[in-house]
Amino acid sequence: MALVKSISGIRGTIGGRVGEGLNPVDIVRFTAAYAVQRRAWLEGGRRGVKHAIVVGRDARISGKMVDMLVSSTLIGMGFDVINIGMATTPTTELAVTGEKAAGGIILTASHNPKQWNALKLLNEHGEFLNDAEGKEVLAIAEREDFTFAEVDKLGEIVYKDYLPYHVDKVLDLELVEQHNIRHCNFTVAIDCVNSVGGLAIPAMLEALGVKNIIRLNCEPTGQFAHNPEPLPQHLTEISELLKSGQADVGFVVDPDVDRLAIVCENGEMFGEEYTLVSVADYVLSHTPGNTCSNMSSTRALSDVTARYGGSYSASAVGEVNVVAEMKATNAVIGGEGNGGVIYPAAHYGRDALVGIALFLSCLAERGGKVSELRATFPNYFISKNRIDLTPETDVDAILAHVKEVYRDERINDKDGVKIDFAKGWVHLRKSNTEPIIRVYSEAATMEQANALAQRVIDMVNEKMK
């Protein structure tokens, strides 16, 4: 059993003893703590904001149980609940601002297997809580400092479907070219891993004018047909379908539909890092400006941004950090190299529906095959490695040593240490969930990326002796 508490929420495996897994007692405790934090925020004299919380969930088997506990707890804390049922993460984020609610809770463990679930906590903007707010919720939960509402002040619950609202928001984007997409008569294959993407992605494609949709794993049963993280080794079914020549492009989403993987017409992976790169290239070609991704994402985005005269900046890892950096630099597009596209013209959250609409608009405008589009971008390879730690390991001392050894290179230390070499980079950061240092590296070939990483790993291992 596992229970992980972080500033963005609480996640864990369903069941187990209190404090050891995600069970009803802990679900109620953390929901109540979040309600206390939101109540205090509202008491700061906020105007135009409802005393309400939006609740949405993915299709996990445990989703209904968790939903009932969360919604009932919020009502018991005196909040009204706008329950949008099975909904994507970006749909829930948009519903918060659409309802002018005080916040939202997304019930999803994202790409984790079916035994996991989580409470992801949103502020009044439909964005993840910042560091201070998240720590406040954790502290309240630890103290169990709750005051529940008296009988005449209990909240109420209403049920709404926000998918049409989300789809309309995407269609209204200036750079989404419905006419061009419809004219191209694309055949699109989708794999929605038996979660809410099976509801949202076909609705989005049909609204865009795509008539030929090949559906794989689109029944939202929560029984994931394969490992739900959209990595190449998990996507053999849709890859084989594309190899057979049945579709022009394939789209794969994770259970809560904030990550997008693309498959070329020949069955080859477009590359999760290049989802954002391709969408950014299209956006920048029409609206030049700045871009942002996290420090462990491909250099290709920086290259593409420079092509259009903009500036690229790297944030600490984590969506909340990317969003903060995007706002600080007025980025017109940004996201993460895991297939997460954040387009401020829509909202400040990773959104696979937005990614699909912009990608198809790009493909329709430029013509040709998906593999040909992929070939137009700078080609890099990322190697992902780790260094196991012991309880005695002084990670700060190790990172300081790395900075000193590579002091003549470009160093970014806002999240661990990233070393930018002329022909590649290495990023070391301590994991928030495991006793390891993650070591990501990138270069023009996988061999070069591996060699860069190994050089730094060997140096760290020598220091740890």
Coordinates of C-alpha atoms in Angstrom, one line a residue, residues 39 51 74-80 148-156:
R39 CA -12.9 28.8 3.2
H51 CA -18.9 29.3 -2.2
L74 CA -17.4 19.2 0.9
I75 CA -21.2 19.5 1.6
G76 CA -20.5 18.7 5.2
M77 CA -18.0 21.6 5.3
G78 CA -20.7 24.0 4.0
F79 CA -19.6 24.1 0.3
D80 CA -21.9 23.7 -2.6
F148 CA -17.9 21.1 9.9
A149 CA -21.1 23.0 9.0
E150 CA -24.2 23.0 11.2
V151 CA -27.4 21.5 9.7
D152 CA -28.8 24.7 8.3
K153 CA -25.5 25.6 6.6
L154 CA -24.8 22.3 4.8
G155 CA -24.0 22.6 1.1
E156 CA -25.9 21.4 -1.9

